[in-house]
Amino acid sequence: MTVSRTVCLGFLAVIAMGTILLMMPFSTSNGSWNDPIVALFTSTSAVCVTGLSVVDPGTYFSFWGQLFITLLVQIGGLGYMTSTTFLILLIGRRFDLRQKIAIQQALDRPGISGSAQVIRSIIATTLIFEITGTFLLLPAFVPNYGWDKGLWLAIFHSINSWNNAGFSLFKDNLIGYQSSFLVVFTVTILIIFGGIGYQVILEMYIWLRDRFQKKPAKLVLSLDFKVATSTTILLLFIGTIAFLCIEARNPETFGSLNLRDQLLLAWFQSVTPRTAGFNTIDIGKMTTAGLFITIALMFLGASPGGTGGGIKTTTLRVLTSCTQAILQGKEEVLLYERKIAIPLILKAVGVLVGSIAIVILSTIFIAVTDPELDFIQILFEVVSAFATVGLSTGITASVSTAAKLILVITMYIGRVGVLLLMSAALGDPRPSRIRYPEENLLVG
C-alpha cells in the first residue's frame, strides 16, 4: 500500500473510531445514545482539527465525550503517521525500511535517517507548548470555575489552540474573554506556533540557543523558515490593520469598545482564521467586507508542517513570486536568492486549482441542498471547513443533513490534502521518459 493511501485510510479509521466513541451513552451529558450524524460530524471536525460543531460541546458532551474530542484533536494535529510512529516508539519496536520511507514521505524529509529523533522532537515540542499554555490559562479560568473545572478548561483550550482546532467549552466560544489580555495572548501565541511548523520552531530554537550562548553562527536558516515566518508576520500585520479599519465602525463587533479592546479583537481576528476557529466576536454580525477578508485568510491558512490548514503560506509565496517573475520578464522564479524548482511551482499551482475546485463544488452542492441560505454564509462555511478553521456565521447546526455530510467530506479533503487524496485514488505518479514538442499558447 502506498504512503498516500496509508495516510488517507488512517485518518478515516481514526474518524470512524471517534464516531463510535462519541455515539456511546457515556459520551453525552444526558446519558443517551448520540445521533450518528452529530457523532460523525464532531469526530471528523476533531480529527481534521477544524472545530466546526453542530452542538455545544460544553453542554452536549459529558467529560468523557470532551476527553475523546481532545484526544481526536491531538491525533489529528500530530497527523496519522506521527501518532502511529509515536505508538511504535512507546512499545519499543524498531522501524523497518518501509516504515522509515513512509515517515520520510509523510514528514517531507530529505532522507530516512533520524526519523525516530524527529518524531521525539515533535512530541516534545507539542507537550512543552501545551503544558505551558495550560499553566498560562489557569489564572483566567480557576478563579471563576474552581480548580477541577478550571484545570480542565485550561487543558482543553490549550490543546485546541496548539492544534489549531476551534472547539470551546463555552457557549459563546471566547467572546466572554475578549478583553482578557492573558487569554488572547496565550491562545494566539499557541495558534501561531502550532501553525507555523515544527521545522521552523526547531530552527528558531537552535538560532536563539546559539545567540544566548554566544556561539559562532553555524545554522543557515532554511528557505522554509524565511518564507513561513515572513509571510506569517506580513499576513498578521495586514489582517490586524484591515479588521481594525473595517470593523471599528461596526457597533455590533468593534465599534462600541475602547481602543485597547479593539486592538485585541483585531489582533485575535487576524490570527484565528489561520486556522484555529476560536472567536472573540460574533462572526455572524461582521460586515460583508470583514467576512470576505476572513475568508481570504482562512483560504491561505497556516504553514507546511504545522497543525493548520489552507493552501499554506509557502504556496502563496511561490505563486506570488511566479507573478513577480512574469511582470519582470524573468524566466526563473526566485525566493531569497534561491531558484524555485519547476516541480514545486507545478505543485503550488495544483494545490491552488484543486483547492478552488473543492470550494466551488462544495458551495454549489450546499446551495442546492439549502437554497434558503445566503451565498456569503455558504461560502464562509465551506472555506472554513476546507481550510480546517472552524469559524462560522452561526449556520452549522441548522443546515440540512445532506449539507452536514458535504461539510464532513470537505473537512476530510482539506485535512489530508487535495494532491495526497488524488495520489491515493489514482496511485503515485510515475515519471515519464517521453518528451513532447513545445508550442506557444495564448494565455490571459
XYZ file of C-alpha atoms in Angstrom:
444
model
C 0.000 0.000 0.000
C 1.320 3.445 -0.925
C 2.054 6.088 1.700
C -0.739 8.343 0.417
C -3.319 5.572 0.785
C -1.991 4.664 4.224
C -2.410 8.251 5.432
C -5.871 8.704 3.886
C -7.179 5.390 5.206
C -5.547 6.040 8.574
C -7.445 9.291 9.005
C -10.680 7.525 8.012
C -10.025 4.808 10.593
C -9.460 7.372 13.356
C -12.628 9.255 12.341
C -14.626 6.010 12.398
C -13.274 5.088 15.834
C -14.043 8.575 17.132
C -17.586 8.384 15.739
C -18.227 5.123 17.582
C -16.872 6.506 20.867
C -18.897 9.714 20.606
C -22.085 7.739 19.888
C -21.832 5.889 23.216
C -24.190 6.921 26.063
C -21.266 7.773 28.356
C -20.126 10.434 25.863
C -23.296 12.541 26.148
C -24.315 14.622 29.142
C -27.826 13.125 29.293
C -26.564 9.533 29.109
C -28.441 8.615 25.912
C -27.121 7.288 22.597
C -25.799 10.069 20.411
C -27.145 10.960 16.966
C -24.817 9.265 14.398
C -24.651 12.435 12.275
C -23.647 14.525 15.288
C -21.031 11.946 16.277
C -19.642 11.684 12.713
C -19.537 15.466 12.237
C -17.866 16.065 15.609
C -15.338 13.258 15.122
C -14.409 14.470 11.634
C -14.141 18.061 12.842
C -11.862 16.961 15.708
C -9.585 14.669 13.676
C -9.354 17.294 10.933
C -8.613 19.922 13.649
C -11.416 22.118 12.368
C -13.665 22.985 15.292
C -16.980 23.294 13.441
C -19.723 21.833 15.609
C -23.442 21.166 15.262
C -23.899 21.109 19.068
C -22.441 22.934 22.058
C -19.542 20.683 23.179
C -19.558 22.158 26.682
C -23.125 21.114 27.474
C -23.946 18.366 24.980
C -20.994 16.084 25.749
C -20.033 14.598 29.113
C -16.492 14.750 30.454
C -15.707 11.532 28.577
C -17.074 12.935 25.351
C -14.993 16.075 25.788
C -11.949 13.919 26.554
C -12.483 11.885 23.375
C -12.732 15.127 21.372
C -9.461 16.310 22.916
C -7.685 13.048 22.065
C -9.019 13.122 18.493
C -7.807 16.723 18.128
C -4.365 15.706 19.419
C -4.117 12.792 16.995
C -5.360 14.930 14.132
C -2.947 17.737 14.937
C 0.075 15.467 15.121
C -1.014 13.622 11.981
C -1.716 9.956 11.427
C 1.868 8.915 10.620
C 3.368 10.866 13.542
C 0.839 9.445 16.019
C 1.324 5.888 14.757
C 5.090 6.211 14.819
C 4.984 7.543 18.380
C 2.988 4.491 19.470
C 5.587 2.240 17.824
C 8.307 4.042 19.782
C 6.362 3.653 23.033
C 6.126 -0.121 22.725
C 9.823 -0.356 21.855
C 9.537 -1.680 18.305
C 12.122 -0.899 15.639
C 11.290 0.629 12.278
C 11.673 -1.450 9.152
C 12.748 0.175 5.872
C 9.178 0.590 4.611
C 8.111 2.412 7.782
C 11.143 4.711 7.591
C 10.295 5.596 3.985
C 6.664 6.224 4.955
C 7.721 8.578 7.768
C 10.172 10.358 5.481
C 7.463 10.987 2.860
C 4.787 11.914 5.408
C 7.063 14.489 7.105
C 8.526 15.649 3.769
C 12.096 14.971 4.927
C 15.068 14.748 2.541
C 16.256 11.389 3.938
C 15.155 8.450 6.061
C 17.811 8.712 8.757
C 16.940 10.221 12.126
C 13.176 9.737 11.723
C 12.728 8.492 15.291
C 14.552 11.533 16.686
C 12.356 13.864 14.621
C 9.207 12.215 15.994
C 10.506 12.582 19.564
C 11.255 16.262 18.918
C 7.747 16.839 17.538
C 6.119 15.173 20.553
C 8.369 17.076 22.984
C 7.630 20.413 21.288
C 3.892 19.703 21.407
C 3.944 18.832 25.100
C 6.070 21.853 26.045
C 3.743 24.320 24.332
C 0.516 22.657 25.502
C 1.655 22.392 29.135
C 2.904 25.993 29.099
C -0.413 27.119 27.604
C -2.319 25.241 30.298
C -0.415 26.961 33.114
C -0.887 30.392 31.496
C -4.650 29.876 31.161
C -5.148 28.703 34.753
C -5.307 32.229 36.273
C -8.080 33.110 33.808
C -10.298 30.077 34.474
C -9.645 28.861 38.045
C -10.987 31.970 39.891
C -14.386 31.594 38.167
C -14.705 27.811 37.943
C -12.561 26.345 40.724
C -9.542 24.115 40.367
C -11.205 20.991 38.937
C -13.192 22.594 36.136
C -10.711 25.430 35.713
C -7.852 22.979 35.132
C -9.883 21.010 32.590
C -10.876 24.212 30.759
C -7.209 25.260 30.603
C -6.088 21.850 29.288
C -8.907 21.640 26.727
C -8.383 25.118 25.299
C -4.587 24.843 25.323
C -4.641 21.620 23.297
C -7.235 23.013 20.899
C -5.238 26.235 20.471
C -1.938 24.481 19.737
C -3.587 22.089 17.275
C -5.451 24.957 15.586
C -8.864 23.465 16.387
C -11.636 25.828 17.429
C -13.577 23.692 19.917
C -14.534 25.585 23.056
C -16.430 24.542 26.175
C -18.040 27.980 26.462
C -21.374 28.621 24.733
C -20.090 31.883 23.245
C -16.623 30.446 22.465
C -14.146 33.051 23.821
C -16.359 36.138 23.496
C -16.537 36.330 27.282
C -12.739 36.748 27.377
C -12.421 39.264 24.529
C -10.938 41.865 26.908
C -8.611 39.427 28.701
C -5.054 40.109 27.554
C -3.867 36.845 29.164
C -6.356 34.644 27.289
C -5.955 36.482 23.978
C -2.144 36.433 24.206
C -1.906 32.760 25.245
C -4.374 31.439 22.680
C -2.957 33.451 19.773
C 0.659 32.519 20.542
C -0.295 28.825 20.674
C -2.186 29.176 17.384
C 0.718 30.918 15.635
C 3.420 28.494 16.765
C 1.189 25.474 16.227
C 0.504 26.563 12.672
C 3.977 27.734 11.680
C 5.506 24.239 11.582
C 7.837 22.115 13.693
C 10.855 22.681 11.456
C 10.532 26.449 11.828
C 10.263 26.138 15.632
C 13.322 23.874 15.753
C 15.397 26.246 13.637
C 14.241 29.172 15.770
C 15.253 27.322 18.947
C 18.723 26.460 17.609
C 19.261 30.042 16.415
C 18.200 31.533 19.779
C 20.271 28.986 21.723
C 23.395 29.867 19.767
C 22.743 33.575 20.271
C 22.298 33.293 24.031
C 25.347 31.043 24.380
C 27.309 33.401 22.114
C 28.382 30.575 19.853
C 29.554 31.279 16.307
C 26.613 31.118 13.913
C 26.609 27.650 12.323
C 22.950 27.420 11.395
C 21.928 28.689 7.970
C 18.211 29.406 8.127
C 16.322 27.378 5.539
C 14.129 28.799 2.803
C 11.124 27.228 4.571
C 11.918 29.242 7.706
C 12.335 32.525 5.853
C 9.166 32.127 3.795
C 6.980 30.832 6.637
C 8.000 33.487 9.175
C 8.000 36.478 6.830
C 4.657 35.571 5.234
C 3.066 34.855 8.614
C 4.199 38.208 10.055
C 3.015 40.062 6.934
C -0.431 38.421 6.955
C -0.862 39.046 10.697
C 0.010 42.729 10.261
C -2.232 43.227 7.223
C -5.099 41.334 8.855
C -4.922 43.318 12.092
C -4.921 46.680 10.298
C -7.706 45.595 7.924
C -10.029 44.383 10.683
C -9.315 47.441 12.812
C -10.215 49.791 9.961
C -13.276 47.895 8.717
C -14.923 46.633 11.905
C -14.181 49.708 14.060
C -17.296 51.346 12.599
C -19.454 48.292 13.270
C -21.164 48.732 16.676
C -22.028 45.012 16.821
C -18.385 43.898 16.777
C -15.688 46.518 17.487
C -17.449 49.874 17.412
C -18.698 50.071 20.999
C -15.334 49.180 22.599
C -12.313 51.263 23.605
C -9.121 51.347 21.523
C -7.306 48.753 23.691
C -10.079 46.183 23.270
C -10.399 46.980 19.558
C -6.680 46.240 19.102
C -7.048 42.954 20.997
C -10.051 41.956 18.873
C -8.373 42.952 15.591
C -5.232 41.003 16.520
C -7.228 37.937 17.558
C -9.403 38.064 14.444
C -6.271 38.281 12.292
C -4.731 35.214 13.968
C -7.685 32.849 14.334
C -8.668 32.438 10.644
C -5.237 30.858 10.036
C -6.576 28.366 11.013
C -7.864 27.930 14.554
C -11.552 28.776 14.685
C -11.784 30.457 18.081
C -13.705 33.723 18.078
C -13.940 36.694 20.432
C -16.713 38.413 18.421
C -19.969 37.213 16.876
C -18.835 36.255 13.349
C -22.398 36.471 12.031
C -22.505 40.188 12.886
C -19.355 41.118 10.953
C -19.581 43.365 7.906
C -19.517 41.794 4.445
C -16.023 43.205 3.897
C -14.864 41.709 7.195
C -16.303 38.320 6.232
C -14.505 38.363 2.865
C -11.180 39.243 4.495
C -11.722 36.360 6.925
C -12.497 34.019 4.009
C -9.257 35.060 2.278
C -7.176 34.490 5.424
C -8.861 31.110 6.024
C -8.152 30.007 2.459
C -4.474 31.000 2.709
C -4.097 29.163 6.016
C -1.004 28.292 8.025
C 2.426 26.898 7.083
C 3.514 23.384 5.987
C 4.470 21.016 8.792
C 2.159 22.724 11.270
C -1.276 21.879 12.578
C -3.186 24.376 10.419
C -4.873 24.010 7.044
C -5.454 26.128 3.942
C -3.287 26.245 0.831
C -0.337 27.257 3.082
C 1.927 30.301 3.196
C 4.630 28.711 1.030
C 2.131 28.067 -1.780
C 1.111 31.734 -1.639
C 4.713 32.928 -1.841
C 5.602 30.613 -4.731
C 2.593 31.793 -6.735
C 3.187 35.491 -5.999
C 6.862 35.046 -6.907
C 5.771 33.485 -10.219
C 3.641 36.562 -10.900
C 6.535 38.834 -9.979
C 8.876 36.934 -12.311
C 6.407 37.308 -15.192
C 5.993 41.045 -14.607
C 9.771 41.475 -14.501
C 10.263 39.433 -17.676
C 12.290 36.726 -15.914
C 12.282 33.035 -16.796
C 13.254 31.892 -13.305
C 11.283 32.109 -10.085
C 13.438 33.318 -7.189
C 12.826 33.479 -3.441
C 15.523 34.909 -1.170
C 18.142 34.420 -3.905
C 17.144 30.780 -4.355
C 15.700 29.323 -7.550
C 12.368 27.524 -7.154
C 12.264 24.201 -8.980
C 9.633 23.680 -11.692
C 8.067 20.658 -9.876
C 7.442 22.858 -6.808
C 5.793 25.520 -8.966
C 3.573 22.878 -10.593
C 2.684 21.524 -7.142
C 1.713 25.003 -5.942
C -0.490 25.516 -8.992
C -2.039 22.088 -8.443
C -2.799 22.882 -4.793
C -4.439 26.187 -5.738
C -6.538 24.802 -8.595
C -7.590 21.718 -6.622
C -8.496 23.798 -3.578
C -10.576 26.263 -5.590
C -12.359 23.356 -7.316
C -13.295 21.730 -3.985
C -14.559 25.027 -2.548
C -16.647 25.772 -5.657
C -18.167 22.273 -5.812
C -18.980 22.173 -2.089
C -20.532 25.645 -2.258
C -22.708 24.637 -5.221
C -23.856 21.398 -3.551
C -24.846 23.162 -0.303
C -26.571 25.943 -2.268
C -28.675 23.197 -3.880
C -29.451 21.334 -0.640
C -30.082 24.513 1.404
C -31.312 27.205 -1.025
C -32.605 29.426 1.795
C -29.051 30.261 2.936
C -27.198 33.383 1.786
C -24.272 32.878 -0.584
C -21.778 34.548 1.755
C -22.852 32.240 4.609
C -22.403 29.129 2.470
C -19.036 30.245 1.081
C -17.801 31.154 4.563
C -18.843 27.767 5.972
C -17.281 25.820 3.093
C -13.942 27.661 3.198
C -13.881 27.261 6.978
C -14.421 23.511 6.582
C -11.923 23.076 3.744
C -9.198 25.124 5.446
C -9.945 23.275 8.737
C -10.615 26.564 10.527
C -13.863 26.166 12.436
C -15.243 29.706 12.273
C -18.932 30.001 11.406
C -21.564 32.661 10.885
C -23.865 30.507 13.032
C -25.483 28.212 10.457
C -23.628 24.941 11.160
C -26.258 23.446 13.450
C -29.205 24.465 11.255
C -28.085 23.187 7.843
C -29.614 20.034 6.406
C -28.212 16.549 6.938
C -27.002 16.485 3.324
C -25.133 19.777 3.854
C -23.554 18.411 7.028
C -22.276 15.366 5.133
C -20.891 17.646 2.415
C -19.048 19.624 5.101
C -17.722 16.353 6.572
C -16.270 15.390 3.183
C -14.894 18.909 2.691
C -13.158 18.851 6.099
C -11.605 15.463 5.327
C -10.303 16.579 1.924
C -8.939 19.777 3.445
C -7.075 17.861 6.155
C -5.429 15.153 4.050
C -4.827 17.493 1.121
C -6.163 17.556 -2.422
C -2.990 16.237 -4.060
C -2.479 13.483 -1.470
C -6.075 12.330 -1.881
C -5.746 12.246 -5.676
C -2.476 10.354 -5.334
C -4.204 7.817 -3.069
C -7.067 7.393 -5.523
C -5.041 7.275 -8.739
C -1.777 5.837 -7.419
C 1.594 7.535 -7.057
C 2.626 9.321 -10.264
C 5.439 7.773 -12.290
C 7.873 9.950 -14.206
C 7.623 9.669 -17.985
C 10.619 9.484 -20.298
C 8.612 10.726 -23.259
C 9.420 14.281 -24.344
C 6.888 16.168 -26.463
C 7.459 19.152 -28.788
C 6.896 22.621 -27.392
C 4.316 25.048 -28.825
C 3.134 28.518 -27.837
C -0.371 29.148 -26.493
C -2.284 32.380 -25.968
C -2.797 32.890 -22.226
C -4.567 35.703 -20.403
